[in-house]
Short mmCIF file of C-alpha atoms in Angstrom, two decimals:
data_model
loop_
_atom_site.label_atom_id
_atom_site.label_comp_id
_atom_site.label_asym_id
_atom_site.label_seq_id
_atom_site.Cartn_x
_atom_site.Cartn_y
_atom_site.Cartn_z
CA UNK K 1 6.77 20.37 17.95
CA UNK K 2 6.57 16.56 18.07
CA UNK K 3 9.60 14.43 17.31
CA UNK K 4 7.89 12.94 14.28
CA UNK K 5 7.02 16.41 13.00
CA UNK K 6 10.59 17.59 13.56
CA UNK K 7 11.89 14.54 11.71
CA UNK K 8 9.49 15.24 8.87
CA UNK K 9 10.74 18.83 8.62
CA UNK K 10 14.37 17.68 8.53
CA UNK K 11 13.57 15.10 5.88
CA UNK K 12 11.72 17.73 3.87
CA UNK K 13 14.72 20.11 4.03
CA UNK K 14 17.11 17.31 3.10
CA UNK K 15 19.08 17.56 6.35
CA UNK K 16 18.66 13.83 7.00
CA UNK K 17 17.60 10.97 4.80
CA UNK K 18 17.74 7.28 4.08
CA UNK K 19 19.01 5.82 0.84
CA UNK K 20 15.85 3.99 -0.23
CA UNK K 21 16.72 4.09 -3.92
CA UNK K 22 20.34 3.00 -3.48
CA UNK K 23 19.27 -0.14 -1.63
CA UNK K 24 16.47 -1.02 -4.01
CA UNK K 25 17.87 -4.48 -4.78
CA UNK K 26 17.26 -5.41 -1.14
CA UNK K 27 13.64 -4.24 -1.34
CA UNK K 28 13.14 -6.09 -4.62
CA UNK K 29 14.46 -9.30 -3.04
CA UNK K 30 12.15 -8.91 -0.02
CA UNK K 31 9.11 -8.27 -2.24
CA UNK K 32 9.93 -11.24 -4.47
CA UNK K 33 10.26 -13.48 -1.39
CA UNK K 34 6.92 -12.29 0.04
CA UNK K 35 5.19 -12.66 -3.33
CA UNK K 36 6.55 -16.17 -3.87
CA UNK K 37 5.37 -17.16 -0.37
CA UNK K 38 1.90 -15.79 -1.14
CA UNK K 39 1.73 -17.61 -4.47
CA UNK K 40 2.89 -20.89 -2.89
CA UNK K 41 0.25 -20.50 -0.17
CA UNK K 42 -2.36 -19.84 -2.83
CA UNK K 43 -1.28 -22.89 -4.83
CA UNK K 44 -1.00 -25.27 -1.86
CA UNK K 45 -3.93 -24.24 0.31
CA UNK K 46 -6.06 -22.45 -2.24
CA UNK K 47 -8.80 -19.98 -1.42
CA UNK K 48 -11.59 -20.91 0.96
CA UNK K 49 -14.50 -19.97 -1.26
CA UNK K 50 -17.78 -19.09 0.44
CA UNK K 51 -21.11 -20.59 -0.45
CA UNK K 52 -21.84 -17.57 -2.64
CA UNK K 53 -19.21 -18.95 -5.03
CA UNK K 54 -19.35 -22.70 -4.39
CA UNK K 55 -23.06 -23.06 -3.59
CA UNK K 56 -24.55 -24.50 -0.41
CA UNK K 57 -27.06 -23.91 2.34
CA UNK K 58 -27.39 -21.61 5.34
CA UNK K 59 -29.32 -22.84 8.40
CA UNK K 60 -30.50 -20.36 11.01
CA UNK K 61 -31.64 -21.77 14.35
CA UNK K 62 -33.88 -20.10 16.96
CA UNK K 63 -32.36 -18.60 20.08
CA UNK K 64 -30.38 -21.30 21.86
CA UNK K 65 -27.70 -21.86 24.49
CA UNK K 66 -25.88 -24.49 22.39
CA UNK K 67 -22.22 -23.60 21.83
CA UNK K 68 -20.74 -22.95 18.40
CA UNK K 69 -18.34 -25.90 18.76
CA UNK K 70 -21.11 -28.38 19.55
CA UNK K 71 -23.28 -27.11 16.69
CA UNK K 72 -20.34 -27.30 14.24
CA UNK K 73 -19.62 -30.93 15.20
CA UNK K 74 -23.27 -31.91 14.74
CA UNK K 75 -23.52 -30.03 11.43
CA UNK K 76 -20.42 -31.75 10.02
CA UNK K 77 -21.71 -35.15 11.14
CA UNK K 78 -25.05 -34.49 9.47
CA UNK K 79 -23.66 -33.23 6.17
CA UNK K 80 -20.18 -34.81 5.87
CA UNK K 81 -18.94 -31.36 4.81
CA UNK K 82 -17.03 -28.63 6.69
CA UNK K 83 -19.40 -26.26 8.47
CA UNK K 84 -18.99 -22.64 9.53
CA UNK K 85 -20.99 -21.70 12.65
CA UNK K 86 -21.49 -18.19 13.98
CA UNK K 87 -23.28 -17.00 17.10
CA UNK K 88 -25.43 -14.03 16.17
CA UNK K 89 -26.23 -11.12 18.45
CA UNK K 90 -29.78 -12.28 19.19
CA UNK K 91 -28.59 -15.69 20.44
CA UNK K 92 -29.35 -17.60 17.26
CA UNK K 93 -26.88 -19.77 15.36
CA UNK K 94 -25.98 -19.36 11.69
CA UNK K 95 -24.71 -22.65 10.23
CA UNK K 96 -23.18 -22.44 6.77
CA UNK K 97 -22.40 -25.61 4.79
CA UNK K 98 -21.03 -25.58 1.24
CA UNK K 99 -21.82 -27.88 -1.68
CA UNK K 100 -25.33 -28.93 -0.63
CA UNK K 101 -28.22 -29.30 -3.05
CA UNK K 102 -31.94 -29.12 -2.21
CA UNK K 103 -32.38 -32.82 -1.37
CA UNK K 104 -29.27 -32.91 0.82
CA UNK K 105 -30.22 -29.70 2.64
CA UNK K 106 -33.59 -31.19 3.69
CA UNK K 107 -31.87 -34.21 5.23
CA UNK K 108 -29.32 -32.01 7.03
CA UNK K 109 -32.10 -29.77 8.35
CA UNK K 110 -33.94 -32.75 9.83
CA UNK K 111 -30.75 -34.18 11.31
CA UNK K 112 -29.78 -30.84 12.87
CA UNK K 113 -33.23 -30.46 14.41
CA UNK K 114 -32.92 -33.90 15.96
CA UNK K 115 -29.36 -33.43 17.25
CA UNK K 116 -29.93 -29.93 18.58
CA UNK K 117 -33.29 -30.78 20.16
CA UNK K 118 -35.32 -28.41 17.99
CA UNK K 119 -38.31 -28.62 15.70
CA UNK K 120 -37.56 -28.91 12.00
CA UNK K 121 -39.85 -25.98 11.23
CA UNK K 122 -37.88 -23.76 13.64
CA UNK K 123 -34.71 -24.03 11.55
CA UNK K 124 -34.75 -21.66 8.62
CA UNK K 125 -32.97 -22.98 5.49
CA UNK K 126 -31.67 -20.82 2.67
CA UNK K 127 -30.12 -22.32 -0.47
CA UNK K 128 -27.48 -20.42 -2.43
CA UNK K 129 -26.55 -21.41 -5.97
CA UNK K 130 -23.01 -21.00 -7.33
CA UNK K 131 -24.17 -19.10 -10.43
CA UNK K 132 -24.66 -15.87 -8.48
CA UNK K 133 -21.13 -16.04 -7.11
CA UNK K 134 -19.71 -16.74 -10.56
CA UNK K 135 -21.47 -13.65 -11.88
CA UNK K 136 -20.02 -11.53 -9.05
CA UNK K 137 -16.54 -12.90 -9.69
CA UNK K 138 -16.70 -12.26 -13.44
CA UNK K 139 -17.87 -8.69 -12.91
CA UNK K 140 -15.14 -8.15 -10.32
CA UNK K 141 -12.47 -9.32 -12.78
CA UNK K 142 -13.94 -7.07 -15.47
CA UNK K 143 -13.96 -4.10 -13.08
CA UNK K 144 -10.35 -4.81 -12.09
CA UNK K 145 -9.21 -4.93 -15.72
CA UNK K 146 -11.02 -1.68 -16.59
CA UNK K 147 -9.60 0.02 -13.48
CA UNK K 148 -6.02 -0.94 -14.32
CA UNK K 149 -6.35 0.26 -17.91
CA UNK K 150 -7.77 3.60 -16.74
CA UNK K 151 -5.02 3.95 -14.12
CA UNK K 152 -2.29 3.42 -16.71
CA UNK K 153 -3.89 5.96 -19.08
CA UNK K 154 -4.38 8.58 -16.37
CA UNK K 155 -0.89 8.25 -14.87
CA UNK K 156 0.68 8.28 -18.34
CA UNK K 157 -1.07 11.60 -19.03
CA UNK K 158 -0.58 13.16 -15.58
CA UNK K 159 3.02 11.98 -15.17
CA UNK K 160 4.61 9.71 -17.78
CA UNK K 161 4.36 6.17 -19.09
CA UNK K 162 7.26 4.84 -16.99
CA UNK K 163 5.59 6.02 -13.79
CA UNK K 164 2.30 4.45 -14.92
CA UNK K 165 4.01 1.09 -15.50
CA UNK K 166 5.76 1.26 -12.12
CA UNK K 167 2.45 2.06 -10.39
CA UNK K 168 0.74 -0.83 -12.17
CA UNK K 169 3.48 -3.27 -11.09
CA UNK K 170 3.23 -2.12 -7.47
CA UNK K 171 -0.57 -2.48 -7.63
CA UNK K 172 -0.31 -6.07 -8.89
CA UNK K 173 2.25 -6.66 -6.14
CA UNK K 174 -0.24 -5.47 -3.49
CA UNK K 175 -3.11 -7.57 -4.83
CA UNK K 176 -0.93 -10.69 -5.03
CA UNK K 177 0.18 -10.33 -1.43
CA UNK K 178 -3.38 -9.73 -0.22
CA UNK K 179 -4.80 -12.77 -2.02
CA UNK K 180 -1.88 -14.93 -0.87
CA UNK K 181 -2.36 -13.96 2.76
CA UNK K 182 -6.06 -14.78 2.42
CA UNK K 183 -5.07 -18.26 1.32
CA UNK K 184 -2.52 -18.68 4.13
CA UNK K 185 -4.89 -17.43 6.85
CA UNK K 186 -7.79 -19.47 5.50
CA UNK K 187 -10.41 -16.73 5.70
CA UNK K 188 -13.50 -17.37 3.64
CA UNK K 189 -13.78 -15.53 0.35
CA UNK K 190 -17.17 -13.83 0.15
CA UNK K 191 -18.60 -10.89 -1.80
CA UNK K 192 -17.29 -8.78 1.11
CA UNK K 193 -13.78 -9.93 0.21
CA UNK K 194 -14.31 -8.82 -3.38
CA UNK K 195 -15.48 -5.42 -2.15
CA UNK K 196 -12.41 -5.12 0.08
CA UNK K 197 -10.04 -6.04 -2.76
CA UNK K 198 -11.60 -3.49 -5.10
CA UNK K 199 -11.49 -0.84 -2.37
CA UNK K 200 -7.76 -1.17 -1.71
CA UNK K 201 -6.95 -0.36 -5.33
CA UNK K 202 -7.43 3.34 -4.71
CA UNK K 203 -5.67 3.27 -1.34
CA UNK K 204 -2.70 1.43 -2.85
CA UNK K 205 -2.24 4.15 -5.45
CA UNK K 206 -2.69 7.11 -3.10
CA UNK K 207 0.82 7.18 -1.60
CA UNK K 208 2.35 6.27 -4.95
CA UNK K 209 0.73 9.26 -6.66
CA UNK K 210 1.86 11.58 -3.83
CA UNK K 211 5.48 10.46 -4.20
CA UNK K 212 5.32 10.66 -8.01
CA UNK K 213 3.95 14.20 -7.85
CA UNK K 214 6.85 15.33 -5.68
CA UNK K 215 9.31 13.51 -7.93
CA UNK K 216 7.89 15.16 -11.02
CA UNK K 217 8.23 18.63 -9.52
CA UNK K 218 11.76 18.10 -8.18
CA UNK K 219 13.13 16.67 -11.45
CA UNK K 220 11.75 19.32 -13.75
CA UNK K 221 14.65 20.57 -15.87
CA UNK K 222 17.00 18.05 -14.27
CA UNK K 223 19.17 17.69 -17.38
CA UNK K 224 20.13 21.39 -17.21
CA UNK K 225 22.17 20.89 -14.03
CA UNK K 226 25.11 18.69 -13.07
CA UNK K 227 24.89 18.60 -9.27
CA UNK K 228 22.77 15.47 -8.74
CA UNK K 229 21.64 12.35 -10.58
CA UNK K 230 18.05 11.32 -11.14
CA UNK K 231 18.27 8.66 -8.43
CA UNK K 232 19.48 11.24 -5.90
CA UNK K 233 16.59 13.56 -6.71
CA UNK K 234 14.18 10.63 -6.45
CA UNK K 235 15.60 9.60 -3.09
CA UNK K 236 15.34 13.14 -1.76
CA UNK K 237 11.72 13.40 -2.97
CA UNK K 238 10.93 10.07 -1.34
CA UNK K 239 12.38 11.17 1.99
CA UNK K 240 10.44 14.42 1.77
CA UNK K 241 7.10 12.60 1.60
CA UNK K 242 8.04 9.72 3.93
CA UNK K 243 6.46 11.03 7.13
CA UNK K 244 3.31 12.08 5.27
CA UNK K 245 2.96 8.55 3.88
CA UNK K 246 3.49 7.02 7.33
CA UNK K 247 0.94 9.33 8.96
CA UNK K 248 -1.78 8.76 6.36
CA UNK K 249 -1.23 5.00 6.43
CA UNK K 250 -1.43 4.78 10.22
CA UNK K 251 -4.58 6.91 10.32
CA UNK K 252 -6.19 4.69 7.67
CA UNK K 253 -5.09 1.44 9.36
CA UNK K 254 -6.43 2.30 12.82
CA UNK K 255 -10.18 2.00 12.06
CA UNK K 256 -9.55 -1.01 9.81
CA UNK K 257 -7.58 -2.69 12.61
CA UNK K 258 -10.49 -2.01 14.96
CA UNK K 259 -12.83 -3.77 12.53
CA UNK K 260 -10.46 -6.71 12.11
CA UNK K 261 -9.29 -7.36 15.66
CA UNK K 262 -12.20 -6.04 17.73
CA UNK K 263 -15.19 -6.48 15.44
CA UNK K 264 -14.03 -9.72 13.89
CA UNK K 265 -12.01 -11.18 16.75
CA UNK K 266 -14.07 -10.37 19.83
CA UNK K 267 -17.54 -9.88 18.40
CA UNK K 268 -17.28 -12.73 15.92
CA UNK K 269 -18.57 -10.71 12.99
CA UNK K 270 -17.65 -12.79 9.97
CA UNK K 271 -18.48 -10.25 7.27
CA UNK K 272 -16.24 -7.70 9.01
CA UNK K 273 -13.38 -10.18 8.80
CA UNK K 274 -13.84 -10.53 5.05
CA UNK K 275 -13.66 -6.80 4.34
CA UNK K 276 -11.26 -5.68 7.07
CA UNK K 277 -8.53 -8.27 6.38
CA UNK K 278 -8.40 -7.29 2.70
CA UNK K 279 -8.29 -3.60 3.62
CA UNK K 280 -5.67 -4.06 6.37
CA UNK K 281 -3.26 -6.08 4.24
CA UNK K 282 -3.88 -3.96 1.16
CA UNK K 283 -3.24 -0.65 2.95
CA UNK K 284 -0.04 -1.92 4.54
CA UNK K 285 1.19 -3.41 1.25
CA UNK K 286 0.29 -0.21 -0.61
CA UNK K 287 2.32 1.97 1.76
CA UNK K 288 5.25 -0.43 1.44
CA UNK K 289 5.14 -0.62 -2.35
CA UNK K 290 4.92 3.16 -2.84
CA UNK K 291 8.19 3.63 -0.94
CA UNK K 292 10.18 0.49 -1.69
CA UNK K 293 8.86 -0.63 -5.09
CA UNK K 294 7.20 2.06 -7.22
CA UNK K 295 9.79 4.86 -6.94
CA UNK K 296 12.86 2.59 -7.27
CA UNK K 297 11.25 1.05 -10.38
CA UNK K 298 10.83 4.52 -11.88
CA UNK K 299 14.52 5.20 -11.21
CA UNK K 300 15.50 1.96 -12.95
CA UNK K 301 13.37 2.85 -15.95
CA UNK K 302 14.53 6.48 -16.17
CA UNK K 303 18.25 5.81 -15.76
CA UNK K 304 18.16 3.70 -18.93
CA UNK K 305 17.40 6.81 -20.97
CA UNK K 306 20.38 8.28 -22.87
CA UNK K 307 19.79 11.73 -21.33
CA UNK K 308 19.88 10.35 -17.79
CA UNK K 309 22.95 8.27 -18.53
CA UNK K 310 24.72 11.38 -19.82
CA UNK K 311 23.61 13.30 -16.73
CA UNK K 312 25.01 10.61 -14.43
CA UNK K 313 28.35 10.73 -16.26
CA UNK K 314 28.51 14.53 -15.94
CA UNK K 315 27.71 14.45 -12.23
CA UNK K 316 30.25 11.74 -11.47
CA UNK K 317 32.92 13.46 -13.59
CA UNK K 318 32.29 16.77 -11.85
CA UNK K 319 32.53 15.18 -8.41
CA UNK K 320 35.71 13.32 -9.34
CA UNK K 321 37.26 16.59 -10.50
CA UNK K 322 36.17 18.35 -7.32
CA UNK K 323 37.60 15.59 -5.13
CA UNK K 324 40.87 15.73 -7.03
CA UNK K 325 41.09 19.43 -6.14
CA UNK K 326 40.32 18.66 -2.50
CA UNK K 327 36.90 20.35 -2.54
CA UNK K 328 34.15 17.67 -2.64
CA UNK K 329 31.04 18.70 -4.49
CA UNK K 330 27.84 19.02 -2.49
CA UNK K 331 25.26 16.40 -3.39
CA UNK K 332 22.42 18.95 -3.20
CA UNK K 333 23.05 22.64 -3.43
CA UNK K 334 20.34 24.82 -1.91
CA UNK K 335 18.63 27.24 -4.21
CA UNK K 336 16.40 30.23 -3.66
CA UNK K 337 13.19 28.20 -3.60
CA UNK K 338 14.31 25.46 -1.18
CA UNK K 339 16.42 27.31 1.39
CA UNK K 340 15.00 27.26 4.93
CA UNK K 341 16.02 28.71 8.25
CA UNK K 342 17.70 25.91 10.24
CA UNK K 343 16.38 27.42 13.47
CA UNK K 344 12.77 27.29 12.28
CA UNK K 345 11.35 24.19 13.99
CA UNK K 346 8.38 23.99 11.66
CA UNK K 347 10.71 23.37 8.73
CA UNK K 348 8.13 24.53 6.24
CA UNK K 349 7.77 28.27 6.50
CA UNK K 350 11.09 29.85 7.47
CA UNK K 351 13.12 32.11 5.21
CA UNK K 352 16.88 31.90 5.63
CA UNK K 353 17.78 35.05 3.76
CA UNK K 354 19.81 37.27 6.02
CA UNK K 355 19.91 34.61 8.77
CA UNK K 356 23.69 34.95 9.13
CA UNK K 357 23.35 38.63 9.92
CA UNK K 358 20.28 38.39 12.13
CA UNK K 359 20.70 40.53 15.23
CA UNK K 360 23.60 42.56 13.74
CA UNK K 361 22.74 46.24 13.64
CA UNK K 362 23.27 48.13 10.44
CA UNK K 363 24.00 45.10 8.29
CA UNK K 364 21.87 44.70 5.22
CA UNK K 365 20.54 41.21 4.41
CA UNK K 366 21.78 39.91 1.08
CA UNK K 367 19.77 37.71 -1.25
CA UNK K 368 20.38 34.02 -0.72
CA UNK K 369 21.52 33.54 -4.31
CA UNK K 370 24.56 35.78 -3.71
CA UNK K 371 25.77 33.59 -0.86
CA UNK K 372 25.92 30.41 -2.86
CA UNK K 373 29.66 30.57 -3.47
CA UNK K 374 30.57 30.95 0.20
CA UNK K 375 32.66 28.15 1.61
CA UNK K 376 34.38 27.41 -1.70
CA UNK K 377 38.08 28.17 -2.27
CA UNK K 378 37.45 30.64 -5.08
CA UNK K 379 34.23 32.03 -3.72
CA UNK K 380 32.79 31.91 -7.21
CA UNK K 381 29.67 30.24 -8.41
CA UNK K 382 30.02 27.18 -10.62
#
């Protein structure tokens, strides 16, 4: 069995774990710092809107050996505006210049033909008006609002309202970071960017829903016991799904990284950059927020309830009494449904009943529930 799989089994059984919930103030501070940096970048640099949103012209030249740098310099001299030049696979150049009207585009086309030693008729010109981009943006905002409302309703029904609010906050956190990084990197915002941003909404919620489902199952009837607090159950549930979240995130990031670094970096495919950067940042931020933001927020919300406050007092009082007697209380006591054989490397299918007597002839295995009191001074169940 792989080391990662073995670690996942140990996390699932509760043998090892990291106190994610207990250190939530650190994660909150890191997220606030990242979010502020993204917002500052967005306010200072702003988004580099494509011609679909700002309007402009796209010039396509015939097959040529002219470099992208030379063509960009000539295009900026001809138009007095920043130009984006891409070398297409068939050897042609795609020159994109924003904020050009029809009269200006004709002059730029003639100037480009003269500077690049081409005929004016050989350069194809396509004008794009800003109204189309505004329509796309308005529909994207409408779709985002509808999606968030439906997410809150669904999670409130499937889980509870506090979990829905925590998931919504983590989703806004992911979108803010993605948009801020777009501003800092300076990538052009195109309809492909909008598609990427809308796509990451589902990915951002995937890990969060997985963790919430495990948390819901593990905390069912939590107020009827006095062994562990809500935060301890939440932390144990989070550790149990940690490796699964890491694996699914890595698998999802690998093809997106190939699009971003290979397709966009080496092949110069601009549209791939627009979609892949949004997906890459959104997936990474979604995995982070599901572990470090969403679940700790649920704990903060839940521990304000009177029932959970009373539970915490009972647990702490019981542990203080046990420590006073010199017999510290276990944080998590195994029960019949969660006990596993420590020698089972898979960690998911072993049954530990009778493990202590395995290999002893003539000894009958006892149910696990009867062995719960072993190791205590009185030998009695509490």
